[in-house]
XYZ file of C-alpha atoms in Angstrom:
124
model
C -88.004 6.108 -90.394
C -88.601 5.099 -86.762
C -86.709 2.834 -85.248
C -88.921 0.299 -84.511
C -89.483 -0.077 -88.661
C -85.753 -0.025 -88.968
C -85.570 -3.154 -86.433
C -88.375 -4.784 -88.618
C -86.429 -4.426 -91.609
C -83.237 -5.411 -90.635
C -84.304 -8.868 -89.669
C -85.372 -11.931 -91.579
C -89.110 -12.670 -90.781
C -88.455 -15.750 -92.789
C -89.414 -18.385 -90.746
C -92.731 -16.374 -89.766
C -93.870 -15.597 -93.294
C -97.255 -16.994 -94.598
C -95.896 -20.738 -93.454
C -99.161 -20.931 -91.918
C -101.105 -20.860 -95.097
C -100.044 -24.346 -96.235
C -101.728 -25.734 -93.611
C -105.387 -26.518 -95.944
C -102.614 -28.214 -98.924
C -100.630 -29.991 -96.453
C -103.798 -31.396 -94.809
C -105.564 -32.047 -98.148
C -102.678 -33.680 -98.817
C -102.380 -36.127 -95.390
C -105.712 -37.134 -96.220
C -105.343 -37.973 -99.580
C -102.770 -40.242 -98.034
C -104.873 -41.776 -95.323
C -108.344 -40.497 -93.297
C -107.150 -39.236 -90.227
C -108.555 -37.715 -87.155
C -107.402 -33.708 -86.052
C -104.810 -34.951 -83.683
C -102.746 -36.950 -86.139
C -103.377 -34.679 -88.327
C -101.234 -32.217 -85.671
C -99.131 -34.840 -85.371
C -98.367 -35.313 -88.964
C -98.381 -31.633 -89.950
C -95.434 -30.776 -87.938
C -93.266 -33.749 -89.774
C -93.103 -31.094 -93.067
C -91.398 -28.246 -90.793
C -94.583 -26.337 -89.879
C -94.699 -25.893 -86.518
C -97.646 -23.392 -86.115
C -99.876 -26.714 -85.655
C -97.930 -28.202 -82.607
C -98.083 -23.974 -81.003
C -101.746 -23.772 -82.106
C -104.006 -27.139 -82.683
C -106.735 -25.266 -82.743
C -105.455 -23.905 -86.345
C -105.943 -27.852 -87.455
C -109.293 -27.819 -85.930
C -110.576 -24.563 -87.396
C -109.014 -25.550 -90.866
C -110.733 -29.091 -91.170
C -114.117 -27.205 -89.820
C -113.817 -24.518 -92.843
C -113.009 -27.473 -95.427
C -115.269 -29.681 -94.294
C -118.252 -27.166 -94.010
C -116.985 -25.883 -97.956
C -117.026 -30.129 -99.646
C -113.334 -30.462 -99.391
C -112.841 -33.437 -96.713
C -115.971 -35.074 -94.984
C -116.118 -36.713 -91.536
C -117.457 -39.617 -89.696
C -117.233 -40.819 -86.002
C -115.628 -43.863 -85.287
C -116.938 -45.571 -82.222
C -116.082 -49.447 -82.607
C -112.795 -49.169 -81.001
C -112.505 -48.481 -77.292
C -111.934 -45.169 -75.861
C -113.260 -41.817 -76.889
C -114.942 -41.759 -79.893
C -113.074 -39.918 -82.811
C -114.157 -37.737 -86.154
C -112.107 -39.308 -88.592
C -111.756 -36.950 -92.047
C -111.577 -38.013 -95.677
C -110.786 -36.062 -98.825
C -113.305 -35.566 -101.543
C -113.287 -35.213 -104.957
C -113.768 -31.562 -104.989
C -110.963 -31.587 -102.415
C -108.400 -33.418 -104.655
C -109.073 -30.678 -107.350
C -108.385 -28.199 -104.895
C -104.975 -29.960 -103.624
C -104.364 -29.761 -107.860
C -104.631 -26.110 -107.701
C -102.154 -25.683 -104.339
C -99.672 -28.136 -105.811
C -99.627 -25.794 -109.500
C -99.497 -22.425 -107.151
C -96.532 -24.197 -104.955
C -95.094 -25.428 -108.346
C -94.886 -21.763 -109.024
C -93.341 -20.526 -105.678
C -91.002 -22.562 -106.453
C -89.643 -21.363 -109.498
C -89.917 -17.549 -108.007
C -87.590 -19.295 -105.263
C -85.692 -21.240 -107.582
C -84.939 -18.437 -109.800
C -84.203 -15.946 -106.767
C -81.652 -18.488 -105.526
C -80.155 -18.418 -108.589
C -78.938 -14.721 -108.928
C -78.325 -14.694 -105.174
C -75.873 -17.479 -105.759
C -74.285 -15.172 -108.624
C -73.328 -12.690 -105.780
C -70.827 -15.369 -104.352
């Protein structure tokens, strides 16, 4: 083994590990909440501990392009209030049953987790 796979191992990647790809649920799921524009959407993705968003906003942007363009979310601009006009995003039907799906899959994590946890904690 060289060393630099021996460094890779013997640290926790944790924190770096596929986070990223609950950025379409977690938005899916802000907009289900409320229609939103990208930047609160940002805003708003970093309160759940992701904090890819607030290093990369473009990763919001590209997201809500890709479900929008696919029938998830749709968008309007909102010009009656002053200042720049903004694309404000809703979720659609189709994009609720897709939420459905991430919230069984996380469901599922969770008991992989859960059950992980559990014979870790019988090491103590």
């Amino acid at each position: 083994m060289r060393d630099n796979e021996i460094k890779n191992i013997s640290r926790c990647s944790c924190k770096s590990a596929r986070i990223s790809r609950f950025l379409i649920p977690t938005i899916l799921l802000l907009l289900s909440e409320k229609p939103s524009h990208g930047y609160e959407l940002t805003e708003k993705y970093t309160e759940f501990g992701f904090t890819e968003a607030g290093s990369d906003p473009g990763a919001v942007y590209r997201t809500l392009k890709l479900l929008n363009s696919d029938g998830f979310i749709k968008s309007k601009w909102k010009t009656a209030e002053p200042g720049p006009a903004k694309k404000i995003y809703s979720v659609t039907d189709k994009g609720l049953d897709l939420l459905s799906s991430w919230v069984e899959e996380i469901k599922e994590r969770k008991k992989t987790f859960e059950f992980f946890l559990k014979r870790y904690n019988k090491l103590q």
